[in-house]
mmCIF file of C-alpha atoms and ligand atoms in Angstrom:
data_model
loop_
_atom_site.group_PDB
_atom_site.id
_atom_site.type_symbol
_atom_site.label_atom_id
_atom_site.label_comp_id
_atom_site.label_asym_id
_atom_site.label_seq_id
_atom_site.Cartn_x
_atom_site.Cartn_y
_atom_site.Cartn_z
ATOM 1 C CA UNK A 488 19.461 -30.354 -122.345
ATOM 2 C CA UNK A 489 22.738 -30.506 -124.309
ATOM 3 C CA UNK A 490 25.162 -27.633 -123.696
ATOM 4 C CA UNK A 491 23.431 -26.611 -120.462
ATOM 5 C CA UNK A 492 24.541 -27.555 -116.963
ATOM 6 C CA UNK A 493 22.142 -29.966 -115.282
ATOM 7 C CA UNK A 494 20.768 -29.037 -111.882
ATOM 8 C CA UNK A 495 22.889 -30.838 -109.268
ATOM 9 C CA UNK A 496 19.880 -32.162 -107.324
ATOM 10 C CA UNK A 497 18.424 -33.627 -110.545
ATOM 11 C CA UNK A 498 21.852 -35.086 -111.367
ATOM 12 C CA UNK A 499 22.082 -36.788 -107.952
ATOM 13 C CA UNK A 500 18.509 -38.001 -108.098
ATOM 14 C CA UNK A 501 18.774 -39.529 -111.555
ATOM 15 C CA UNK A 502 22.180 -41.097 -110.913
ATOM 16 C CA UNK A 503 20.910 -42.474 -107.590
ATOM 17 C CA UNK A 504 18.852 -44.900 -109.664
ATOM 18 C CA UNK A 505 22.051 -46.632 -110.640
ATOM 19 C CA UNK A 506 23.163 -49.049 -107.886
ATOM 20 C CA UNK A 507 26.812 -49.358 -106.896
ATOM 21 C CA UNK A 508 28.930 -51.647 -104.788
ATOM 22 C CA UNK A 509 30.625 -50.287 -101.665
ATOM 23 C CA UNK A 510 34.393 -50.483 -101.205
ATOM 24 C CA UNK A 511 37.007 -49.091 -98.859
ATOM 25 C CA UNK A 512 40.101 -47.721 -100.610
ATOM 26 C CA UNK A 513 42.808 -47.485 -97.962
ATOM 27 C CA UNK A 514 46.510 -46.961 -97.411
ATOM 28 C CA UNK A 515 48.754 -45.729 -94.585
ATOM 29 C CA UNK A 516 50.252 -42.246 -94.145
ATOM 30 C CA UNK A 517 53.832 -41.279 -93.307
ATOM 31 C CA UNK A 518 53.265 -42.156 -89.633
ATOM 32 C CA UNK A 519 51.909 -45.598 -90.528
ATOM 33 C CA UNK A 520 48.369 -44.560 -89.554
ATOM 34 C CA UNK A 521 45.482 -45.858 -91.669
ATOM 35 C CA UNK A 522 43.884 -43.517 -94.208
ATOM 36 C CA UNK A 523 41.062 -44.271 -96.605
ATOM 37 C CA UNK A 524 37.618 -43.515 -97.913
ATOM 38 C CA UNK A 525 34.452 -45.369 -98.820
ATOM 39 C CA UNK A 526 33.715 -45.242 -102.545
ATOM 40 C CA UNK A 527 30.837 -46.338 -104.710
ATOM 41 C CA UNK A 528 32.844 -45.706 -107.835
ATOM 42 C CA UNK A 529 35.198 -48.675 -107.642
ATOM 43 C CA UNK A 530 35.293 -50.541 -110.933
ATOM 44 C CA UNK A 531 37.419 -52.901 -112.947
ATOM 45 C CA UNK A 532 39.131 -51.086 -115.810
ATOM 46 C CA UNK A 533 41.430 -53.388 -117.774
ATOM 47 C CA UNK A 534 42.395 -57.055 -117.819
ATOM 48 C CA UNK A 535 45.690 -56.705 -119.663
ATOM 49 C CA UNK A 536 47.352 -54.932 -117.954
ATOM 50 C CA UNK A 537 45.253 -55.598 -114.815
ATOM 51 C CA UNK A 538 43.841 -52.210 -113.807
ATOM 52 C CA UNK A 539 41.069 -51.132 -111.472
ATOM 53 C CA UNK A 540 39.753 -47.623 -110.896
ATOM 54 C CA UNK A 541 37.762 -45.316 -108.630
ATOM 55 C CA UNK A 542 36.830 -41.642 -108.513
ATOM 56 C CA UNK A 543 37.755 -39.678 -105.369
ATOM 57 C CA UNK A 544 36.669 -36.054 -104.899
ATOM 58 C CA UNK A 545 39.496 -33.663 -105.703
ATOM 59 C CA UNK A 546 39.276 -32.167 -102.236
ATOM 60 C CA UNK A 547 39.430 -35.533 -100.441
ATOM 61 C CA UNK A 548 42.137 -35.313 -97.776
ATOM 62 C CA UNK A 549 42.194 -39.110 -97.517
ATOM 63 C CA UNK A 550 42.886 -39.491 -101.208
ATOM 64 C CA UNK A 551 45.688 -36.919 -100.952
ATOM 65 C CA UNK A 552 47.357 -39.211 -98.371
ATOM 66 C CA UNK A 553 46.746 -42.326 -100.515
ATOM 67 C CA UNK A 554 48.240 -40.555 -103.520
ATOM 68 C CA UNK A 555 51.330 -39.687 -101.502
ATOM 69 C CA UNK A 556 51.802 -43.338 -100.462
ATOM 70 C CA UNK A 557 51.552 -44.512 -104.094
ATOM 71 C CA UNK A 558 49.671 -47.689 -103.129
ATOM 72 C CA UNK A 559 46.312 -48.780 -101.797
ATOM 73 C CA UNK A 560 44.166 -51.791 -101.011
ATOM 74 C CA UNK A 561 40.508 -52.069 -101.964
ATOM 75 C CA UNK A 562 38.217 -53.969 -99.554
ATOM 76 C CA UNK A 563 34.870 -54.952 -101.138
ATOM 77 C CA UNK A 564 32.274 -54.801 -98.338
ATOM 78 C CA UNK A 565 29.838 -57.695 -97.789
ATOM 79 C CA UNK A 566 26.032 -57.401 -97.483
ATOM 80 C CA UNK A 567 26.269 -57.624 -93.664
ATOM 81 C CA UNK A 568 28.900 -54.869 -93.276
ATOM 82 C CA UNK A 569 26.779 -51.734 -93.485
ATOM 83 C CA UNK A 570 27.946 -50.850 -89.952
ATOM 84 C CA UNK A 571 31.554 -50.755 -91.226
ATOM 85 C CA UNK A 572 30.540 -48.484 -94.075
ATOM 86 C CA UNK A 573 28.864 -46.122 -91.625
ATOM 87 C CA UNK A 574 31.904 -46.123 -89.304
ATOM 88 C CA UNK A 575 34.181 -45.434 -92.258
ATOM 89 C CA UNK A 576 32.020 -42.485 -93.294
ATOM 90 C CA UNK A 577 33.007 -40.606 -90.124
ATOM 91 C CA UNK A 578 35.339 -37.568 -90.349
ATOM 92 C CA UNK A 579 38.774 -38.571 -91.612
ATOM 93 C CA UNK A 580 40.599 -38.043 -88.271
ATOM 94 C CA UNK A 581 38.493 -40.685 -86.456
ATOM 95 C CA UNK A 582 37.481 -42.873 -89.378
ATOM 96 C CA UNK A 583 39.369 -45.994 -88.256
ATOM 97 C CA UNK A 584 38.770 -45.433 -84.513
ATOM 98 C CA UNK A 585 37.835 -48.729 -82.824
ATOM 99 C CA UNK A 586 37.886 -50.637 -86.126
ATOM 100 C CA UNK A 587 39.793 -53.856 -86.621
ATOM 101 C CA UNK A 588 42.046 -54.041 -89.671
ATOM 102 C CA UNK A 589 45.157 -55.882 -90.726
ATOM 103 C CA UNK A 590 47.927 -54.940 -93.157
ATOM 104 C CA UNK A 591 47.516 -56.450 -96.614
ATOM 105 C CA UNK A 592 50.402 -57.632 -98.809
ATOM 106 C CA UNK A 593 51.404 -54.041 -99.623
ATOM 107 C CA UNK A 594 50.966 -52.843 -96.026
ATOM 108 C CA UNK A 595 47.629 -51.054 -96.581
ATOM 109 C CA UNK A 596 44.698 -51.681 -94.221
ATOM 110 C CA UNK A 597 42.273 -54.438 -95.127
ATOM 111 C CA UNK A 598 39.056 -55.006 -93.180
ATOM 112 C CA UNK A 599 38.095 -58.407 -91.687
ATOM 113 C CA UNK A 600 35.502 -60.612 -93.428
ATOM 114 C CA UNK A 601 35.290 -58.541 -96.592
ATOM 115 C CA UNK A 602 34.245 -60.228 -99.850
ATOM 116 C CA UNK A 603 37.503 -59.573 -101.592
ATOM 117 C CA UNK A 604 40.682 -57.481 -101.253
ATOM 118 C CA UNK A 605 42.767 -56.030 -104.070
ATOM 119 C CA UNK A 606 46.306 -54.695 -103.585
ATOM 120 C CA UNK A 607 47.298 -51.984 -106.046
ATOM 121 C CA UNK A 608 50.044 -49.549 -106.878
ATOM 122 C CA UNK A 609 48.803 -46.183 -108.016
ATOM 123 C CA UNK A 610 49.011 -46.096 -111.816
ATOM 124 C CA UNK A 611 47.378 -42.827 -112.922
ATOM 125 C CA UNK A 612 45.377 -39.904 -111.602
ATOM 126 C CA UNK A 613 43.429 -37.892 -114.171
ATOM 127 C CA UNK A 614 41.298 -34.841 -113.303
ATOM 128 C CA UNK A 615 37.630 -35.428 -114.169
ATOM 129 C CA UNK A 616 35.563 -32.385 -113.184
ATOM 130 C CA UNK A 617 35.458 -32.093 -109.393
ATOM 131 C CA UNK A 618 36.823 -35.669 -109.066
ATOM 132 C CA UNK A 619 39.888 -37.588 -110.197
ATOM 133 C CA UNK A 620 39.718 -40.760 -112.212
ATOM 134 C CA UNK A 621 42.342 -42.902 -110.490
ATOM 135 C CA UNK A 622 43.606 -46.214 -111.808
ATOM 136 C CA UNK A 623 45.571 -48.764 -109.831
ATOM 137 C CA UNK A 624 47.772 -51.558 -111.130
ATOM 138 C CA UNK A 625 46.603 -54.806 -109.491
ATOM 139 C CA UNK A 626 49.467 -56.570 -107.757
ATOM 140 C CA UNK A 627 47.489 -59.263 -105.998
ATOM 141 C CA UNK A 628 43.917 -60.064 -105.115
ATOM 142 C CA UNK A 629 42.150 -62.429 -102.764
ATOM 143 C CA UNK A 630 38.532 -63.608 -102.512
ATOM 144 C CA UNK A 631 38.123 -63.777 -98.733
ATOM 145 C CA UNK A 632 34.401 -64.470 -98.268
ATOM 146 C CA UNK A 633 32.399 -65.210 -101.452
ATOM 147 C CA UNK A 634 29.079 -63.859 -100.184
ATOM 148 C CA UNK A 635 26.725 -61.240 -101.611
ATOM 149 C CA UNK A 636 28.246 -57.736 -101.552
ATOM 150 C CA UNK A 637 26.878 -54.592 -99.909
ATOM 151 C CA UNK A 638 24.995 -52.421 -102.410
ATOM 152 C CA UNK A 639 24.176 -48.720 -102.333
ATOM 153 C CA UNK A 640 21.016 -47.549 -104.087
ATOM 154 C CA UNK A 641 19.022 -44.327 -103.876
ATOM 155 C CA UNK A 642 20.761 -43.332 -100.667
ATOM 156 C CA UNK A 643 20.165 -46.663 -98.921
ATOM 157 C CA UNK A 644 22.069 -49.898 -98.364
ATOM 158 C CA UNK A 645 20.973 -53.400 -99.299
ATOM 159 C CA UNK A 646 22.050 -56.771 -100.647
ATOM 160 C CA UNK A 647 21.737 -58.694 -103.884
ATOM 161 C CA UNK A 648 18.652 -60.874 -104.471
ATOM 162 C CA UNK A 649 18.521 -62.830 -107.744
ATOM 163 C CA UNK A 650 15.276 -62.320 -109.671
ATOM 164 C CA UNK A 651 13.650 -65.636 -108.827
ATOM 165 C CA UNK A 652 14.513 -65.484 -105.144
ATOM 166 C CA UNK A 653 12.089 -62.986 -103.680
ATOM 167 C CA UNK A 654 11.184 -63.004 -99.991
ATOM 168 C CA UNK A 655 8.125 -64.994 -98.983
ATOM 169 C CA UNK A 656 4.974 -63.214 -97.891
ATOM 170 C CA UNK A 657 4.077 -63.757 -94.248
ATOM 171 C CA UNK A 658 0.330 -63.667 -94.957
ATOM 172 C CA UNK A 659 0.451 -66.592 -97.391
ATOM 173 C CA UNK A 660 2.583 -68.625 -95.022
ATOM 174 C CA UNK A 661 0.224 -67.911 -92.099
ATOM 175 C CA UNK A 662 -2.833 -68.959 -94.108
ATOM 176 C CA UNK A 663 -1.106 -72.122 -95.287
ATOM 177 C CA UNK A 664 -0.205 -73.045 -91.729
ATOM 178 C CA UNK A 665 -3.882 -72.689 -90.764
ATOM 179 C CA UNK A 666 -5.002 -74.925 -93.644
ATOM 180 C CA UNK A 667 -2.439 -77.590 -92.876
ATOM 181 C CA UNK A 668 -3.418 -77.554 -89.220
ATOM 182 C CA UNK A 669 -6.647 -79.354 -90.212
ATOM 183 C CA UNK A 670 -4.781 -82.353 -91.618
ATOM 184 C CA UNK A 671 -1.983 -82.508 -89.095
ATOM 185 C CA UNK A 672 -3.263 -85.742 -87.545
ATOM 186 C CA UNK A 673 -3.523 -87.298 -90.991
ATOM 187 C CA UNK A 674 0.032 -86.236 -91.795
ATOM 188 C CA UNK A 675 1.186 -87.800 -88.545
ATOM 189 C CA UNK A 676 -0.615 -91.085 -89.315
ATOM 190 C CA UNK A 677 0.842 -91.252 -92.819
ATOM 191 C CA UNK A 678 4.381 -90.478 -91.617
ATOM 192 C CA UNK A 679 3.968 -93.266 -89.044
ATOM 193 C CA UNK A 680 2.559 -95.817 -91.467
ATOM 194 C CA UNK A 681 5.117 -95.029 -94.164
ATOM 195 C CA UNK A 682 8.098 -94.774 -91.772
ATOM 196 C CA UNK A 683 8.892 -91.505 -93.491
ATOM 197 C CA UNK A 684 8.472 -87.755 -93.238
ATOM 198 C CA UNK A 685 5.511 -85.694 -94.444
ATOM 199 C CA UNK A 686 6.047 -82.001 -95.142
ATOM 200 C CA UNK A 687 3.620 -79.351 -96.367
ATOM 201 C CA UNK A 688 5.017 -76.681 -98.689
ATOM 202 C CA UNK A 689 3.196 -73.458 -99.496
ATOM 203 C CA UNK A 690 3.703 -71.732 -102.795
ATOM 204 C CA UNK A 691 4.945 -68.202 -102.174
ATOM 205 C CA UNK A 692 5.726 -66.404 -105.425
ATOM 206 C CA UNK A 693 8.444 -68.496 -107.050
ATOM 207 C CA UNK A 694 9.202 -70.562 -103.967
ATOM 208 C CA UNK A 695 7.940 -73.510 -102.015
ATOM 209 C CA UNK A 696 8.183 -72.738 -98.288
ATOM 210 C CA UNK A 697 8.071 -75.561 -95.705
ATOM 211 C CA UNK A 698 5.164 -74.727 -93.372
ATOM 212 C CA UNK A 699 4.677 -77.987 -91.434
ATOM 213 C CA UNK A 700 6.577 -81.219 -91.087
ATOM 214 C CA UNK A 701 6.056 -84.468 -89.183
ATOM 215 C CA UNK A 702 8.167 -87.619 -89.081
ATOM 216 C CA UNK A 703 7.478 -91.254 -88.257
ATOM 217 C CA UNK A 704 9.114 -93.042 -85.307
ATOM 218 C CA UNK A 705 12.904 -93.055 -85.492
ATOM 219 C CA UNK A 706 12.880 -90.946 -88.629
ATOM 220 C CA UNK A 707 15.028 -87.855 -88.116
ATOM 221 C CA UNK A 708 13.245 -84.930 -89.719
ATOM 222 C CA UNK A 709 15.249 -83.502 -92.575
ATOM 223 C CA UNK A 710 13.210 -80.356 -93.163
ATOM 224 C CA UNK A 711 13.794 -76.953 -91.599
ATOM 225 C CA UNK A 712 10.486 -75.128 -91.145
ATOM 226 C CA UNK A 713 10.467 -71.906 -93.112
ATOM 227 C CA UNK A 714 13.151 -73.127 -95.506
ATOM 228 C CA UNK A 715 12.381 -72.345 -99.115
ATOM 229 C CA UNK A 716 13.047 -74.080 -102.378
ATOM 230 C CA UNK A 717 13.004 -72.159 -105.634
ATOM 231 C CA UNK A 718 10.363 -73.396 -108.084
ATOM 232 C CA UNK A 719 12.928 -74.043 -110.756
ATOM 233 C CA UNK A 720 12.811 -77.107 -113.030
ATOM 234 C CA UNK A 721 12.968 -79.964 -112.254
ATOM 235 C CA UNK A 722 11.411 -78.881 -108.942
ATOM 236 C CA UNK A 723 7.889 -77.747 -108.244
ATOM 237 C CA UNK A 724 6.057 -79.567 -111.038
ATOM 238 C CA UNK A 725 2.983 -80.239 -108.883
ATOM 239 C CA UNK A 726 2.516 -76.506 -108.349
ATOM 240 C CA UNK A 727 2.161 -76.211 -112.128
ATOM 241 C CA UNK A 728 -0.435 -78.965 -112.532
ATOM 242 C CA UNK A 729 -3.425 -76.669 -113.075
ATOM 243 C CA UNK A 730 -1.423 -73.678 -114.295
ATOM 244 C CA UNK A 731 -1.854 -72.013 -117.705
ATOM 245 C CA UNK A 732 0.817 -72.576 -120.345
ATOM 246 C CA UNK A 733 2.285 -69.081 -119.871
ATOM 247 C CA UNK A 734 3.134 -69.923 -116.274
ATOM 248 C CA UNK A 735 4.672 -73.244 -117.291
ATOM 249 C CA UNK A 736 6.810 -71.289 -119.764
ATOM 250 C CA UNK A 737 7.977 -68.982 -116.974
ATOM 251 C CA UNK A 738 8.859 -72.018 -114.882
ATOM 252 C CA UNK A 739 10.924 -73.663 -117.620
ATOM 253 C CA UNK A 740 12.545 -70.317 -118.452
ATOM 254 C CA UNK A 741 14.163 -70.285 -115.034
ATOM 255 C CA UNK A 742 16.259 -73.302 -116.010
ATOM 256 C CA UNK A 743 16.878 -72.259 -119.633
ATOM 257 C CA UNK A 744 20.634 -72.125 -119.030
ATOM 258 C CA UNK A 745 20.701 -75.624 -117.484
ATOM 259 C CA UNK A 746 20.362 -77.252 -120.911
ATOM 260 C CA UNK A 747 17.676 -78.700 -123.199
ATOM 261 C CA UNK A 748 17.729 -82.180 -121.698
ATOM 262 C CA UNK A 749 16.840 -80.971 -118.225
ATOM 263 C CA UNK A 750 14.063 -78.827 -119.681
ATOM 264 C CA UNK A 751 12.482 -81.688 -121.638
ATOM 265 C CA UNK A 752 12.729 -84.033 -118.632
ATOM 266 C CA UNK A 753 11.111 -81.382 -116.432
ATOM 267 C CA UNK A 754 8.250 -80.983 -118.906
ATOM 268 C CA UNK A 755 7.847 -84.771 -118.991
ATOM 269 C CA UNK A 756 7.702 -84.785 -115.180
ATOM 270 C CA UNK A 757 4.960 -82.175 -115.276
ATOM 271 C CA UNK A 758 2.954 -84.201 -117.827
ATOM 272 C CA UNK A 759 3.382 -87.319 -115.699
ATOM 273 C CA UNK A 760 2.200 -85.418 -112.623
ATOM 274 C CA UNK A 761 -0.821 -84.059 -114.530
ATOM 275 C CA UNK A 762 -1.802 -87.578 -115.599
ATOM 276 C CA UNK A 763 -1.366 -89.210 -112.199
ATOM 277 C CA UNK A 764 -2.323 -86.325 -109.908
ATOM 278 C CA UNK A 765 0.933 -86.773 -108.013
ATOM 279 C CA UNK A 766 4.645 -87.053 -108.787
ATOM 280 C CA UNK A 767 7.362 -89.362 -107.566
ATOM 281 C CA UNK A 768 11.135 -89.490 -107.542
ATOM 282 C CA UNK A 769 13.093 -92.649 -107.022
ATOM 283 C CA UNK A 770 16.604 -91.304 -106.878
ATOM 284 C CA UNK A 771 17.113 -90.631 -103.204
ATOM 285 C CA UNK A 772 20.859 -90.322 -103.529
ATOM 286 C CA UNK A 773 20.873 -87.577 -106.093
ATOM 287 C CA UNK A 774 17.590 -85.737 -105.967
ATOM 288 C CA UNK A 775 16.766 -85.960 -102.293
ATOM 289 C CA UNK A 776 20.173 -86.527 -100.768
ATOM 290 C CA UNK A 777 22.052 -83.929 -102.750
ATOM 291 C CA UNK A 778 19.794 -81.632 -104.715
ATOM 292 C CA UNK A 779 17.031 -80.948 -102.217
ATOM 293 C CA UNK A 780 19.428 -79.882 -99.430
ATOM 294 C CA UNK A 781 21.479 -77.840 -101.890
ATOM 295 C CA UNK A 782 18.386 -76.028 -103.116
ATOM 296 C CA UNK A 783 17.160 -75.452 -99.576
ATOM 297 C CA UNK A 784 20.382 -73.489 -99.026
ATOM 298 C CA UNK A 785 18.906 -70.848 -101.298
ATOM 299 C CA UNK A 786 16.333 -70.020 -98.686
ATOM 300 C CA UNK A 787 18.617 -70.256 -95.699
ATOM 301 C CA UNK A 788 21.671 -68.320 -96.788
ATOM 302 C CA UNK A 789 20.732 -66.167 -99.759
ATOM 303 C CA UNK A 790 22.265 -67.391 -102.957
ATOM 304 C CA UNK A 791 24.909 -65.773 -105.098
ATOM 305 C CA UNK A 792 24.850 -66.152 -108.893
ATOM 306 C CA UNK A 793 27.996 -68.326 -108.618
ATOM 307 C CA UNK A 794 26.129 -70.752 -106.312
ATOM 308 C CA UNK A 795 23.171 -70.710 -108.704
ATOM 309 C CA UNK A 796 25.494 -71.842 -111.499
ATOM 310 C CA UNK A 797 26.951 -74.584 -109.274
ATOM 311 C CA UNK A 798 23.479 -75.987 -108.560
ATOM 312 C CA UNK A 799 22.589 -75.939 -112.248
ATOM 313 C CA UNK A 800 25.776 -77.874 -112.954
ATOM 314 C CA UNK A 801 24.730 -80.405 -110.310
ATOM 315 C CA UNK A 802 21.303 -80.739 -111.916
ATOM 316 C CA UNK A 803 22.867 -81.436 -115.302
ATOM 317 C CA UNK A 804 24.872 -84.296 -113.805
ATOM 318 C CA UNK A 805 21.792 -85.778 -112.092
ATOM 319 C CA UNK A 806 19.492 -85.343 -115.064
ATOM 320 C CA UNK A 807 19.103 -89.058 -115.935
ATOM 321 C CA UNK A 808 17.786 -89.904 -112.462
ATOM 322 C CA UNK A 809 15.026 -87.361 -112.852
ATOM 323 C CA UNK A 810 13.248 -88.951 -115.834
ATOM 324 C CA UNK A 811 9.641 -89.844 -114.848
ATOM 325 C CA UNK A 812 8.968 -93.584 -114.569
ATOM 326 C CA UNK A 813 5.901 -95.834 -114.427
ATOM 327 C CA UNK A 814 6.267 -98.003 -111.345
ATOM 328 C CA UNK A 815 6.610 -101.772 -111.710
ATOM 329 C CA UNK A 816 4.504 -103.361 -108.921
ATOM 330 C CA UNK A 817 7.064 -106.012 -107.875
ATOM 331 C CA UNK A 818 10.220 -103.966 -108.219
ATOM 332 C CA UNK A 819 11.929 -102.422 -105.176
ATOM 333 C CA UNK A 820 12.580 -98.680 -105.272
ATOM 334 C CA UNK A 821 15.065 -96.908 -103.057
ATOM 335 C CA UNK A 822 14.936 -93.349 -101.878
ATOM 336 C CA UNK A 823 11.409 -92.659 -103.093
ATOM 337 C CA UNK A 824 9.763 -89.330 -102.427
ATOM 338 C CA UNK A 825 6.215 -88.422 -103.454
ATOM 339 C CA UNK A 826 4.527 -85.071 -103.876
ATOM 340 C CA UNK A 827 0.847 -84.254 -104.341
ATOM 341 C CA UNK A 828 -0.959 -80.936 -104.841
ATOM 342 C CA UNK A 829 -3.573 -79.374 -102.572
ATOM 343 C CA UNK A 830 -5.754 -77.436 -105.019
ATOM 344 C CA UNK A 831 -8.076 -74.520 -104.544
ATOM 345 C CA UNK A 832 -11.527 -74.091 -106.088
ATOM 346 C CA UNK A 833 -9.929 -73.039 -109.402
ATOM 347 C CA UNK A 834 -7.897 -76.223 -109.655
ATOM 348 C CA UNK A 835 -4.705 -74.288 -108.892
ATOM 349 C CA UNK A 836 -2.122 -75.642 -106.491
ATOM 350 C CA UNK A 837 -1.000 -73.313 -103.701
ATOM 351 C CA UNK A 838 0.091 -75.982 -101.245
ATOM 352 C CA UNK A 839 1.635 -79.409 -101.639
ATOM 353 C CA UNK A 840 2.409 -82.388 -99.473
ATOM 354 C CA UNK A 841 5.651 -84.261 -99.788
ATOM 355 C CA UNK A 842 6.305 -87.736 -98.419
ATOM 356 C CA UNK A 843 10.013 -88.513 -98.243
ATOM 357 C CA UNK A 844 12.698 -90.464 -96.364
ATOM 358 C CA UNK A 845 10.885 -93.689 -97.247
ATOM 359 C CA UNK A 846 12.618 -97.011 -96.673
ATOM 360 C CA UNK A 847 13.043 -99.192 -99.817
ATOM 361 C CA UNK A 848 9.552 -100.167 -101.034
ATOM 362 C CA UNK A 849 7.889 -102.091 -103.867
ATOM 363 C CA UNK A 850 6.127 -100.301 -106.717
ATOM 364 C CA UNK A 851 2.718 -101.397 -105.445
ATOM 365 C CA UNK A 852 3.491 -100.199 -101.918
ATOM 366 C CA UNK A 853 4.536 -96.801 -103.302
ATOM 367 C CA UNK A 854 1.283 -96.598 -105.323
ATOM 368 C CA UNK A 855 -0.659 -97.294 -102.118
ATOM 369 C CA UNK A 856 1.250 -94.592 -100.230
ATOM 370 C CA UNK A 857 0.644 -92.144 -103.099
ATOM 371 C CA UNK A 858 -3.097 -92.897 -102.899
ATOM 372 C CA UNK A 859 -2.966 -92.214 -99.163
ATOM 373 C CA UNK A 860 -1.090 -88.953 -99.752
ATOM 374 C CA UNK A 861 -3.698 -87.865 -102.322
ATOM 375 C CA UNK A 862 -6.499 -88.725 -99.901
ATOM 376 C CA UNK A 863 -4.866 -86.392 -97.387
ATOM 377 C CA UNK A 864 -4.603 -83.585 -99.945
ATOM 378 C CA UNK A 865 -8.339 -83.964 -100.716
ATOM 379 C CA UNK A 866 -9.052 -83.679 -97.004
ATOM 380 C CA UNK A 867 -7.156 -80.372 -96.980
ATOM 381 C CA UNK A 868 -8.955 -79.226 -100.149
ATOM 382 C CA UNK A 869 -12.256 -79.685 -98.336
ATOM 383 C CA UNK A 870 -11.213 -76.975 -95.878
ATOM 384 C CA UNK A 871 -12.482 -73.496 -96.560
ATOM 385 C CA UNK A 872 -9.197 -71.683 -96.156
ATOM 386 C CA UNK A 873 -7.389 -73.251 -99.093
ATOM 387 C CA UNK A 874 -5.432 -70.536 -100.813
ATOM 388 C CA UNK A 875 -6.179 -68.506 -103.870
ATOM 389 C CA UNK A 876 -3.783 -69.024 -106.818
HETATM 390 C C1 FMN B 319 28.222 -45.467 -100.404
HETATM 391 C C2 FMN B 319 29.186 -44.318 -100.516
HETATM 392 C C3 FMN B 319 29.861 -44.128 -101.688
HETATM 393 C C4 FMN B 319 30.778 -43.077 -101.824
HETATM 394 N N1 FMN B 319 31.467 -42.939 -102.982
HETATM 395 C C5 FMN B 319 32.413 -41.984 -103.088
HETATM 396 C C6 FMN B 319 33.215 -41.873 -104.247
HETATM 397 O O1 FMN B 319 33.105 -42.659 -105.177
HETATM 398 N N2 FMN B 319 34.119 -40.877 -104.302
HETATM 399 C C7 FMN B 319 34.286 -39.994 -103.282
HETATM 400 O O2 FMN B 319 35.123 -39.112 -103.374
HETATM 401 N N3 FMN B 319 33.545 -40.081 -102.145
HETATM 402 C C8 FMN B 319 32.612 -41.040 -102.036
HETATM 403 N N4 FMN B 319 31.873 -41.164 -100.894
HETATM 404 C C9 FMN B 319 32.050 -40.180 -99.830
HETATM 405 C C10 FMN B 319 33.319 -40.402 -99.065
HETATM 406 O O3 FMN B 319 33.417 -41.668 -98.496
HETATM 407 C C11 FMN B 319 33.404 -39.346 -97.975
HETATM 408 O O4 FMN B 319 33.017 -38.113 -98.488
HETATM 409 C C12 FMN B 319 34.748 -39.167 -97.401
HETATM 410 O O5 FMN B 319 34.564 -38.338 -96.306
HETATM 411 C C13 FMN B 319 35.707 -38.513 -98.360
HETATM 412 O O6 FMN B 319 37.020 -38.526 -97.810
HETATM 413 P P1 FMN B 319 37.694 -37.277 -97.073
HETATM 414 O O7 FMN B 319 37.172 -37.312 -95.699
HETATM 415 O O8 FMN B 319 39.099 -37.524 -97.238
HETATM 416 O O9 FMN B 319 37.234 -36.053 -97.815
HETATM 417 C C14 FMN B 319 30.978 -42.194 -100.745
HETATM 418 C C15 FMN B 319 30.284 -42.409 -99.558
HETATM 419 C C16 FMN B 319 29.406 -43.457 -99.422
HETATM 420 C C17 FMN B 319 28.702 -43.675 -98.120
#
């Protein structure tokens, strides 16, 4: 191919496989009216001096006006702002019609609720084929809403989803709900007797999704149905009870960056769960009070890599409380929560029950509740519709 011009359709098609962010580069013209264009070519260029860049078409009338003003502000669009991108793709003379904007520090338009805004003075403008390569000197920047950005890929818009956070499948959830329906009365009785909350979680890819929850009298339920927790160490060990080693490896790999100690404790938790047929945590304040809700956020809001790092940092701090323990019959345990697998015919766990929000209880009482929880899981296993792996 070298030396020959590439067909423009092939060029577009191949380059469309590379995703880009979406940003508005805007300024004001001599009359103070807003001018600007949507670009997918915005990029950081240099840290010292602080430079950013983008590539406008040489025939862009909007860029001509920006160039004249000598300054611009970049608004990085958020995942929920596709409508703004579409509005700002209208012909230049009515591009800002009906749109809200406010002047940034250098007087250029900035859109509301964008991820980040960057005020620049125009530094250089170099011809690059039918485009210019423009750099801007960064004068100030502001993170306004640290959410996932809008992405453009193969002609369509979307958002960012980290690898281990794929959407749950409706079919698996529906089948799990049917299975759990058979033991609903049992869940209710256990929640009553234990003065706690019993929740069923279905395994959907790399997540546990809450599919049913019941609480004892005066126990406020703490689980949002449909919320999902990533199966990331130290969570989800019961789902790995009958799993082959390769799958356990994948599980531990997800927390590789959280540090060796957390990984070895998570493996110990899995071994403990394999031996006992259930797993317990006795650190209500950290694991259940802090970590569980934080992880549930993943499913509710869509997590950014920065939030993922924050949660891993939290896990590192809480690591000591997560070590598996053998219960002492007479000792009182606070904030216990117990999980037990519901296995299919192949011994694989596709559903689990979790008993949580327990009042302080002795080791022997917790053992008795665990036995009751396991009895309930066996009742569910006896149903025909228990899931495939
Ligand atoms: C997602 C997306 C990315 C774009 N990226 C660029 C770009 O990097 N450079 C460019 O010149 N136009 C880009 N465009 C097209 C311009 O926004 C559009 O052609 C605009 O009309 C150009 O300004 P003008 O009206 O002044 O010519 C993009 C459009 C979309 C929807």
